mmCIF file of C-alpha atoms in Angstrom:
data_model
loop_
_atom_site.group_PDB
_atom_site.id
_atom_site.type_symbol
_atom_site.label_atom_id
_atom_site.label_comp_id
_atom_site.label_asym_id
_atom_site.label_seq_id
_atom_site.Cartn_x
_atom_site.Cartn_y
_atom_site.Cartn_z
ATOM 1 C CA UNK A 8 118.633 -42.805 43.418
ATOM 2 C CA UNK A 9 116.749 -39.820 44.836
ATOM 3 C CA UNK A 10 116.463 -36.761 42.528
ATOM 4 C CA UNK A 11 118.369 -34.596 45.007
ATOM 5 C CA UNK A 12 121.209 -37.113 45.173
ATOM 6 C CA UNK A 13 121.347 -37.421 41.399
ATOM 7 C CA UNK A 14 121.337 -33.641 41.056
ATOM 8 C CA UNK A 15 124.271 -33.341 43.436
ATOM 9 C CA UNK A 16 126.178 -36.047 41.545
ATOM 10 C CA UNK A 17 125.594 -34.388 38.177
ATOM 11 C CA UNK A 18 126.721 -31.017 39.475
ATOM 12 C CA UNK A 19 129.818 -32.277 41.272
ATOM 13 C CA UNK A 20 131.208 -35.090 39.191
ATOM 14 C CA UNK A 21 129.285 -35.912 36.043
ATOM 15 C CA UNK A 22 131.480 -33.903 33.680
ATOM 16 C CA UNK A 23 134.594 -35.845 34.723
ATOM 17 C CA UNK A 24 132.758 -39.147 34.346
ATOM 18 C CA UNK A 25 131.674 -38.015 30.892
ATOM 19 C CA UNK A 26 135.296 -37.249 30.003
ATOM 20 C CA UNK A 27 136.325 -40.770 31.034
ATOM 21 C CA UNK A 28 133.563 -42.213 28.837
ATOM 22 C CA UNK A 29 134.768 -40.079 25.923
ATOM 23 C CA UNK A 30 138.330 -41.314 26.318
ATOM 24 C CA UNK A 31 137.235 -44.947 26.438
ATOM 25 C CA UNK A 32 134.782 -44.624 23.539
ATOM 26 C CA UNK A 33 137.103 -42.791 21.148
ATOM 27 C CA UNK A 34 140.048 -45.030 22.018
ATOM 28 C CA UNK A 35 138.015 -48.133 21.155
ATOM 29 C CA UNK A 36 136.209 -46.609 18.162
ATOM 30 C CA UNK A 37 139.485 -45.250 16.836
ATOM 31 C CA UNK A 38 140.870 -48.769 16.544
ATOM 32 C CA UNK A 39 138.193 -49.569 13.950
ATOM 33 C CA UNK A 40 137.259 -46.239 12.345
ATOM 34 C CA UNK A 41 140.313 -43.991 12.520
ATOM 35 C CA UNK A 42 142.251 -43.198 9.363
ATOM 36 C CA UNK A 43 145.303 -42.359 11.479
ATOM 37 C CA UNK A 44 147.917 -44.797 12.709
ATOM 38 C CA UNK A 45 148.250 -42.815 15.948
ATOM 39 C CA UNK A 46 146.201 -43.922 18.964
ATOM 40 C CA UNK A 47 143.635 -41.421 20.233
ATOM 41 C CA UNK A 48 145.158 -41.331 23.725
ATOM 42 C CA UNK A 49 148.677 -40.876 22.373
ATOM 43 C CA UNK A 50 150.645 -38.564 24.698
ATOM 44 C CA UNK A 51 151.303 -36.002 21.958
ATOM 45 C CA UNK A 52 147.598 -36.023 21.102
ATOM 46 C CA UNK A 53 146.619 -35.292 24.700
ATOM 47 C CA UNK A 54 149.224 -32.541 25.115
ATOM 48 C CA UNK A 55 147.975 -30.911 21.926
ATOM 49 C CA UNK A 56 144.394 -31.211 23.174
ATOM 50 C CA UNK A 57 145.264 -29.260 26.330
ATOM 51 C CA UNK A 58 146.998 -26.596 24.251
ATOM 52 C CA UNK A 59 144.027 -26.290 21.888
ATOM 53 C CA UNK A 60 141.671 -26.005 24.860
ATOM 54 C CA UNK A 61 143.436 -22.914 26.188
ATOM 55 C CA UNK A 62 141.855 -20.103 24.081
ATOM 56 C CA UNK A 63 138.276 -21.131 24.903
ATOM 57 C CA UNK A 64 139.197 -22.324 28.399
ATOM 58 C CA UNK A 65 140.766 -19.060 29.545
ATOM 59 C CA UNK A 66 137.657 -17.112 28.524
ATOM 60 C CA UNK A 67 135.354 -19.767 30.001
ATOM 61 C CA UNK A 68 136.825 -19.215 33.476
ATOM 62 C CA UNK A 69 135.763 -15.577 33.268
ATOM 63 C CA UNK A 70 132.353 -16.534 31.898
ATOM 64 C CA UNK A 71 131.840 -18.831 34.887
ATOM 65 C CA UNK A 72 132.231 -15.891 37.263
ATOM 66 C CA UNK A 73 129.896 -13.754 35.133
ATOM 67 C CA UNK A 74 127.220 -16.473 35.030
ATOM 68 C CA UNK A 75 127.499 -17.264 38.749
ATOM 69 C CA UNK A 76 126.749 -13.558 39.149
ATOM 70 C CA UNK A 77 123.539 -14.012 37.136
ATOM 71 C CA UNK A 78 124.815 -12.276 33.996
ATOM 72 C CA UNK A 79 126.196 -13.296 30.609
ATOM 73 C CA UNK A 80 128.664 -11.766 28.128
ATOM 74 C CA UNK A 81 128.094 -12.285 24.412
ATOM 75 C CA UNK A 82 130.878 -9.903 23.364
ATOM 76 C CA UNK A 83 133.852 -12.088 24.332
ATOM 77 C CA UNK A 84 134.552 -13.225 20.759
ATOM 78 C CA UNK A 85 134.659 -9.661 19.462
ATOM 79 C CA UNK A 86 136.762 -8.565 22.458
ATOM 80 C CA UNK A 87 139.139 -11.441 21.676
ATOM 81 C CA UNK A 88 139.494 -10.292 18.051
ATOM 82 C CA UNK A 89 139.893 -6.571 18.802
ATOM 83 C CA UNK A 90 142.509 -7.265 21.483
ATOM 84 C CA UNK A 91 144.401 -9.439 18.992
ATOM 85 C CA UNK A 92 144.360 -6.636 16.424
ATOM 86 C CA UNK A 93 145.762 -4.191 18.993
ATOM 87 C CA UNK A 94 148.425 -6.728 20.018
ATOM 88 C CA UNK A 95 149.773 -7.339 16.523
ATOM 89 C CA UNK A 96 149.313 -3.856 15.082
ATOM 90 C CA UNK A 97 150.881 -2.016 18.026
ATOM 91 C CA UNK A 98 154.153 -3.864 17.458
ATOM 92 C CA UNK A 99 154.438 -2.088 14.087
ATOM 93 C CA UNK A 100 153.715 1.455 15.322
ATOM 94 C CA UNK A 101 156.468 3.919 14.473
ATOM 95 C CA UNK A 102 156.466 5.294 18.021
ATOM 96 C CA UNK A 103 157.909 1.960 19.166
ATOM 97 C CA UNK A 104 160.445 1.681 16.343
ATOM 98 C CA UNK A 105 163.902 0.762 17.558
ATOM 99 C CA UNK A 106 162.717 -0.966 20.723
ATOM 100 C CA UNK A 107 163.264 -4.415 19.254
ATOM 101 C CA UNK A 108 161.773 -7.097 21.477
ATOM 102 C CA UNK A 109 161.172 -4.405 24.079
ATOM 103 C CA UNK A 110 157.916 -3.689 22.256
ATOM 104 C CA UNK A 111 156.506 -7.085 23.311
ATOM 105 C CA UNK A 112 155.499 -6.189 26.903
ATOM 106 C CA UNK A 113 154.097 -2.876 25.653
ATOM 107 C CA UNK A 114 151.974 -4.640 23.020
ATOM 108 C CA UNK A 115 150.807 -7.196 25.578
ATOM 109 C CA UNK A 116 149.888 -4.400 27.976
ATOM 110 C CA UNK A 117 147.936 -2.492 25.324
ATOM 111 C CA UNK A 118 146.040 -5.625 24.285
ATOM 112 C CA UNK A 119 145.161 -6.527 27.879
ATOM 113 C CA UNK A 120 144.134 -2.937 28.592
ATOM 114 C CA UNK A 121 141.856 -3.070 25.549
ATOM 115 C CA UNK A 122 140.076 -6.107 26.960
ATOM 116 C CA UNK A 123 139.698 -4.521 30.401
ATOM 117 C CA UNK A 124 138.286 -1.290 28.951
ATOM 118 C CA UNK A 125 135.794 -3.121 26.731
ATOM 119 C CA UNK A 126 134.684 -5.212 29.700
ATOM 120 C CA UNK A 127 134.419 -2.113 31.887
ATOM 121 C CA UNK A 128 132.188 -0.460 29.293
ATOM 122 C CA UNK A 129 129.860 -3.465 29.320
ATOM 123 C CA UNK A 130 129.760 -3.503 33.108
ATOM 124 C CA UNK A 131 129.184 0.231 33.390
ATOM 125 C CA UNK A 132 126.224 0.131 30.999
ATOM 126 C CA UNK A 133 124.663 -2.852 32.795
ATOM 127 C CA UNK A 134 125.195 -1.142 36.158
ATOM 128 C CA UNK A 135 123.981 2.342 35.313
ATOM 129 C CA UNK A 136 121.111 1.520 32.943
ATOM 130 C CA UNK A 137 119.760 -1.647 34.538
ATOM 131 C CA UNK A 138 119.407 -3.179 31.060
ATOM 132 C CA UNK A 139 119.861 -6.952 31.027
ATOM 133 C CA UNK A 140 123.450 -8.035 30.334
ATOM 134 C CA UNK A 141 122.265 -10.260 27.478
ATOM 135 C CA UNK A 142 120.961 -7.219 25.574
ATOM 136 C CA UNK A 143 123.888 -4.970 26.461
ATOM 137 C CA UNK A 144 126.543 -7.475 25.398
ATOM 138 C CA UNK A 145 124.604 -8.439 22.279
ATOM 139 C CA UNK A 146 124.880 -4.803 21.234
ATOM 140 C CA UNK A 147 128.531 -4.539 22.228
ATOM 141 C CA UNK A 148 129.282 -7.778 20.367
ATOM 142 C CA UNK A 149 128.125 -6.103 17.165
ATOM 143 C CA UNK A 150 129.814 -2.811 18.033
ATOM 144 C CA UNK A 151 133.177 -4.307 18.960
ATOM 145 C CA UNK A 152 133.130 -6.508 15.864
ATOM 146 C CA UNK A 153 132.450 -3.375 13.830
ATOM 147 C CA UNK A 154 135.571 -1.775 15.322
ATOM 148 C CA UNK A 155 137.607 -4.791 14.215
ATOM 149 C CA UNK A 156 136.429 -4.323 10.634
ATOM 150 C CA UNK A 157 136.939 -0.547 10.797
ATOM 151 C CA UNK A 158 140.547 -1.093 11.849
ATOM 152 C CA UNK A 159 141.791 -2.808 8.686
ATOM 153 C CA UNK A 160 138.646 -3.494 6.683
ATOM 154 C CA UNK A 161 138.481 -7.042 5.365
ATOM 155 C CA UNK A 162 142.255 -7.444 5.506
ATOM 156 C CA UNK A 163 144.014 -9.510 8.179
ATOM 157 C CA UNK A 164 146.286 -7.812 10.699
ATOM 158 C CA UNK A 165 149.638 -9.575 10.683
ATOM 159 C CA UNK A 166 152.959 -9.316 12.475
ATOM 160 C CA UNK A 167 155.121 -12.309 13.295
ATOM 161 C CA UNK A 168 157.618 -11.838 16.117
ATOM 162 C CA UNK A 169 159.869 -14.863 16.382
ATOM 163 C CA UNK A 170 160.653 -14.241 20.038
ATOM 164 C CA UNK A 171 156.928 -14.470 20.752
ATOM 165 C CA UNK A 172 156.625 -17.560 18.574
ATOM 166 C CA UNK A 173 159.441 -19.269 20.483
ATOM 167 C CA UNK A 174 157.769 -18.322 23.765
ATOM 168 C CA UNK A 175 154.361 -19.613 22.642
ATOM 169 C CA UNK A 176 155.796 -22.881 21.318
ATOM 170 C CA UNK A 177 157.986 -23.539 24.360
ATOM 171 C CA UNK A 178 157.284 -26.472 26.662
ATOM 172 C CA UNK A 179 157.911 -26.860 30.376
ATOM 173 C CA UNK A 180 157.472 -30.242 32.054
ATOM 174 C CA UNK A 181 155.984 -31.413 28.765
ATOM 175 C CA UNK A 182 153.193 -28.816 28.744
ATOM 176 C CA UNK A 183 152.927 -25.995 26.202
ATOM 177 C CA UNK A 184 152.928 -22.329 27.215
ATOM 178 C CA UNK A 185 149.205 -21.999 26.454
ATOM 179 C CA UNK A 186 148.435 -24.930 28.772
ATOM 180 C CA UNK A 187 150.316 -23.273 31.627
ATOM 181 C CA UNK A 188 148.314 -20.097 31.103
ATOM 182 C CA UNK A 189 145.096 -22.139 31.270
ATOM 183 C CA UNK A 190 146.247 -23.819 34.495
ATOM 184 C CA UNK A 191 147.218 -20.478 36.059
ATOM 185 C CA UNK A 192 143.917 -18.822 35.127
ATOM 186 C CA UNK A 193 141.944 -21.814 36.429
ATOM 187 C CA UNK A 194 143.829 -21.704 39.740
ATOM 188 C CA UNK A 195 143.239 -17.957 40.063
ATOM 189 C CA UNK A 196 139.557 -18.384 39.194
ATOM 190 C CA UNK A 197 139.174 -21.161 41.755
ATOM 191 C CA UNK A 198 140.738 -19.016 44.471
ATOM 192 C CA UNK A 199 138.566 -16.026 43.551
ATOM 193 C CA UNK A 200 135.314 -17.990 43.646
ATOM 194 C CA UNK A 201 136.099 -20.208 46.647
ATOM 195 C CA UNK A 202 138.396 -18.262 48.945
ATOM 196 C CA UNK A 203 137.609 -14.569 48.487
ATOM 197 C CA UNK A 204 134.876 -12.209 49.662
ATOM 198 C CA UNK A 205 134.352 -11.192 46.034
ATOM 199 C CA UNK A 206 133.607 -14.800 45.117
ATOM 200 C CA UNK A 207 131.156 -15.272 47.964
ATOM 201 C CA UNK A 208 129.409 -12.069 46.938
ATOM 202 C CA UNK A 209 129.165 -13.350 43.349
ATOM 203 C CA UNK A 210 127.233 -16.418 44.499
ATOM 204 C CA UNK A 211 125.049 -14.315 46.794
ATOM 205 C CA UNK A 212 124.136 -11.853 44.037
ATOM 206 C CA UNK A 213 123.414 -14.630 41.550
ATOM 207 C CA UNK A 214 121.252 -16.521 44.019
ATOM 208 C CA UNK A 215 119.184 -13.554 45.245
ATOM 209 C CA UNK A 216 120.114 -10.057 44.103
ATOM 210 C CA UNK A 217 117.586 -8.316 46.345
ATOM 211 C CA UNK A 218 118.852 -10.129 49.423
ATOM 212 C CA UNK A 219 122.442 -9.284 48.444
ATOM 213 C CA UNK A 220 121.572 -5.587 48.203
ATOM 214 C CA UNK A 221 119.837 -5.735 51.581
ATOM 215 C CA UNK A 222 122.972 -7.366 53.002
ATOM 216 C CA UNK A 223 124.995 -4.326 51.948
ATOM 217 C CA UNK A 224 126.739 -5.760 48.874
ATOM 218 C CA UNK A 225 127.413 -3.078 46.251
ATOM 219 C CA UNK A 226 126.001 -5.019 43.332
ATOM 220 C CA UNK A 227 126.762 -2.518 40.546
ATOM 221 C CA UNK A 228 130.511 -2.113 41.162
ATOM 222 C CA UNK A 229 130.789 -5.852 41.834
ATOM 223 C CA UNK A 230 129.278 -6.734 38.440
ATOM 224 C CA UNK A 231 131.461 -4.163 36.700
ATOM 225 C CA UNK A 232 134.588 -5.779 38.158
ATOM 226 C CA UNK A 233 133.440 -9.160 36.846
ATOM 227 C CA UNK A 234 132.941 -7.757 33.347
ATOM 228 C CA UNK A 235 136.443 -6.278 33.539
ATOM 229 C CA UNK A 236 137.776 -9.694 34.563
ATOM 230 C CA UNK A 237 136.214 -11.458 31.590
ATOM 231 C CA UNK A 238 137.402 -8.672 29.271
ATOM 232 C CA UNK A 239 140.926 -9.151 30.605
ATOM 233 C CA UNK A 240 140.732 -12.921 30.118
ATOM 234 C CA UNK A 241 139.379 -12.578 26.561
ATOM 235 C CA UNK A 242 142.354 -10.335 25.792
ATOM 236 C CA UNK A 243 144.762 -12.720 27.549
ATOM 237 C CA UNK A 244 143.404 -15.567 25.443
ATOM 238 C CA UNK A 245 144.104 -13.494 22.324
ATOM 239 C CA UNK A 246 147.611 -12.649 23.515
ATOM 240 C CA UNK A 247 148.421 -16.318 24.130
ATOM 241 C CA UNK A 248 146.968 -17.518 20.821
ATOM 242 C CA UNK A 249 148.201 -14.785 18.461
ATOM 243 C CA UNK A 250 151.686 -14.643 19.904
ATOM 244 C CA UNK A 251 152.167 -17.888 17.991
ATOM 245 C CA UNK A 252 149.988 -17.422 14.905
ATOM 246 C CA UNK A 253 150.921 -13.793 14.184
ATOM 247 C CA UNK A 254 147.859 -13.050 12.033
ATOM 248 C CA UNK A 255 144.263 -12.174 12.934
ATOM 249 C CA UNK A 256 141.340 -12.050 10.498
ATOM 250 C CA UNK A 257 138.370 -9.727 11.161
ATOM 251 C CA UNK A 258 136.086 -12.739 11.646
ATOM 252 C CA UNK A 259 138.333 -14.481 14.178
ATOM 253 C CA UNK A 260 136.621 -15.241 17.462
ATOM 254 C CA UNK A 261 133.159 -15.534 15.923
ATOM 255 C CA UNK A 262 131.000 -18.056 17.804
ATOM 256 C CA UNK A 263 133.542 -18.107 20.648
ATOM 257 C CA UNK A 264 130.821 -16.851 22.964
ATOM 258 C CA UNK A 265 128.691 -19.897 22.109
ATOM 259 C CA UNK A 266 131.526 -22.382 22.641
ATOM 260 C CA UNK A 267 132.420 -20.689 25.926
ATOM 261 C CA UNK A 268 128.845 -20.655 27.228
ATOM 262 C CA UNK A 269 128.394 -24.286 26.157
ATOM 263 C CA UNK A 270 131.503 -25.312 28.116
ATOM 264 C CA UNK A 271 130.375 -23.407 31.206
ATOM 265 C CA UNK A 272 126.866 -24.902 31.104
ATOM 266 C CA UNK A 273 128.218 -28.423 30.523
ATOM 267 C CA UNK A 274 130.319 -27.866 33.636
ATOM 268 C CA UNK A 275 127.156 -27.332 35.660
ATOM 269 C CA UNK A 276 126.978 -23.547 36.038
ATOM 270 C CA UNK A 277 123.364 -22.394 36.131
ATOM 271 C CA UNK A 278 122.207 -19.910 33.493
ATOM 272 C CA UNK A 279 120.122 -18.231 36.187
ATOM 273 C CA UNK A 280 123.127 -17.656 38.462
ATOM 274 C CA UNK A 281 124.002 -18.553 42.020
ATOM 275 C CA UNK A 282 125.731 -21.873 41.286
ATOM 276 C CA UNK A 283 128.792 -22.953 39.368
ATOM 277 C CA UNK A 284 132.351 -24.225 39.614
ATOM 278 C CA UNK A 285 135.538 -23.137 37.874
ATOM 279 C CA UNK A 286 136.978 -26.663 37.987
ATOM 280 C CA UNK A 287 133.814 -28.114 36.441
ATOM 281 C CA UNK A 288 134.015 -25.462 33.728
ATOM 282 C CA UNK A 289 137.529 -26.694 32.940
ATOM 283 C CA UNK A 290 135.974 -30.148 32.644
ATOM 284 C CA UNK A 291 133.369 -28.742 30.255
ATOM 285 C CA UNK A 292 136.090 -27.194 28.097
ATOM 286 C CA UNK A 293 138.052 -30.453 27.959
ATOM 287 C CA UNK A 294 134.882 -32.450 27.234
ATOM 288 C CA UNK A 295 134.055 -30.270 24.233
ATOM 289 C CA UNK A 296 137.612 -30.408 22.922
ATOM 290 C CA UNK A 297 137.628 -34.201 23.346
ATOM 291 C CA UNK A 298 134.376 -34.440 21.396
ATOM 292 C CA UNK A 299 135.718 -32.280 18.585
ATOM 293 C CA UNK A 300 139.021 -34.129 18.436
ATOM 294 C CA UNK A 301 137.508 -37.580 19.000
ATOM 295 C CA UNK A 302 134.801 -37.255 16.360
ATOM 296 C CA UNK A 303 137.404 -35.923 13.943
ATOM 297 C CA UNK A 304 139.620 -38.886 14.820
ATOM 298 C CA UNK A 305 136.934 -41.327 13.634
ATOM 299 C CA UNK A 306 136.178 -39.355 10.472
ATOM 300 C CA UNK A 307 133.197 -37.155 11.447
ATOM 301 C CA UNK A 308 132.864 -33.778 9.708
ATOM 302 C CA UNK A 309 132.464 -30.389 11.407
ATOM 303 C CA UNK A 310 128.683 -30.361 10.977
ATOM 304 C CA UNK A 311 128.372 -33.690 12.794
ATOM 305 C CA UNK A 312 130.578 -32.444 15.629
ATOM 306 C CA UNK A 313 128.424 -29.335 16.095
ATOM 307 C CA UNK A 314 125.233 -31.406 15.969
ATOM 308 C CA UNK A 315 126.445 -33.829 18.645
ATOM 309 C CA UNK A 316 127.624 -31.049 20.970
ATOM 310 C CA UNK A 317 124.344 -29.180 20.477
ATOM 311 C CA UNK A 318 122.287 -32.254 21.348
ATOM 312 C CA UNK A 319 124.392 -32.928 24.436
ATOM 313 C CA UNK A 320 123.962 -29.324 25.574
ATOM 314 C CA UNK A 321 120.175 -29.539 25.190
ATOM 315 C CA UNK A 322 120.150 -32.802 27.158
ATOM 316 C CA UNK A 323 122.225 -31.264 29.963
ATOM 317 C CA UNK A 324 119.965 -28.206 30.187
ATOM 318 C CA UNK A 325 116.885 -30.450 30.252
ATOM 319 C CA UNK A 326 118.335 -32.579 33.044
ATOM 320 C CA UNK A 327 119.378 -29.493 35.001
ATOM 321 C CA UNK A 328 115.863 -28.081 34.765
ATOM 322 C CA UNK A 329 114.222 -31.349 35.754
ATOM 323 C CA UNK A 330 116.565 -31.898 38.673
ATOM 324 C CA UNK A 331 115.937 -28.427 40.046
ATOM 325 C CA UNK A 332 112.140 -28.387 39.836
ATOM 326 C CA UNK A 333 110.954 -27.954 43.384
ATOM 327 C CA UNK A 334 108.386 -30.369 44.667
ATOM 328 C CA UNK A 335 109.047 -32.884 41.887
ATOM 329 C CA UNK A 336 108.892 -36.397 43.326
ATOM 330 C CA UNK A 337 110.346 -38.184 40.321
ATOM 331 C CA UNK A 338 112.441 -37.348 37.324
ATOM 332 C CA UNK A 339 110.392 -37.261 34.104
ATOM 333 C CA UNK A 340 112.256 -38.310 30.990
#
């Protein structure tokens, strides 16, 4: 197979082929190594897998747009945690006393607004200073996490609203609420990147920023909007997750940025920008969750899971680099 053909295959369909291999492998291995009586591909297992994929998956859709644009956001985990704190704490504020369940949409709105504002701050700094997004969001990751700790110190922020719990645990057509949110966000992300002017501009900027500027694209405002989108999605992920759990610890969301970036890269989005697919990112999210669940199913510990995913990520990045080297006549492995 020619390198160009292989490259196209890997970018368009490899992640879904990998998922099929995972399902086959863990189903067979589970028959011999699993300590559970339940089959790996049990319907309840798969439905739970989709639900557990939602928190990372929702953020990963936003990260795909950011990375297509040629940027990256390392602050999503801290944004997730701070939005969760605002969500749960605002429902206990005395100003909303007596509203009953009427406080729920207000708390949701405040949490989502928090995510948008934090994302806007990142985008504004990147736009106006010209500092690389990696550095800017590394700083904001530390700053936003500091705000989480300043809010309640080392103590968790807790408030359990049973109406929210019932909503989060509800199922429609067999799928949990969180899964429906993931599907809706994926559909919206696909439309944005494939059917809108904003999406086309994202690819153009990521591929060649200078050419995009010369074509009249307002790069700064465009990037700021994308940072606001990922801030919103990080907050939405928190809203979906903590509506059910009702308690957030100051360290919650740590390493989320790494899991999200790993899923996006496994889905074929280039770290350098200009190429990527929302649907393939969803595949990357599901592949990671299958690995975590599958390795756990056959008795592997957390350290082994992280090691395997890390090695796979390195292999994917190596292949991506090799397949995109111009003038290379053969793939060196």
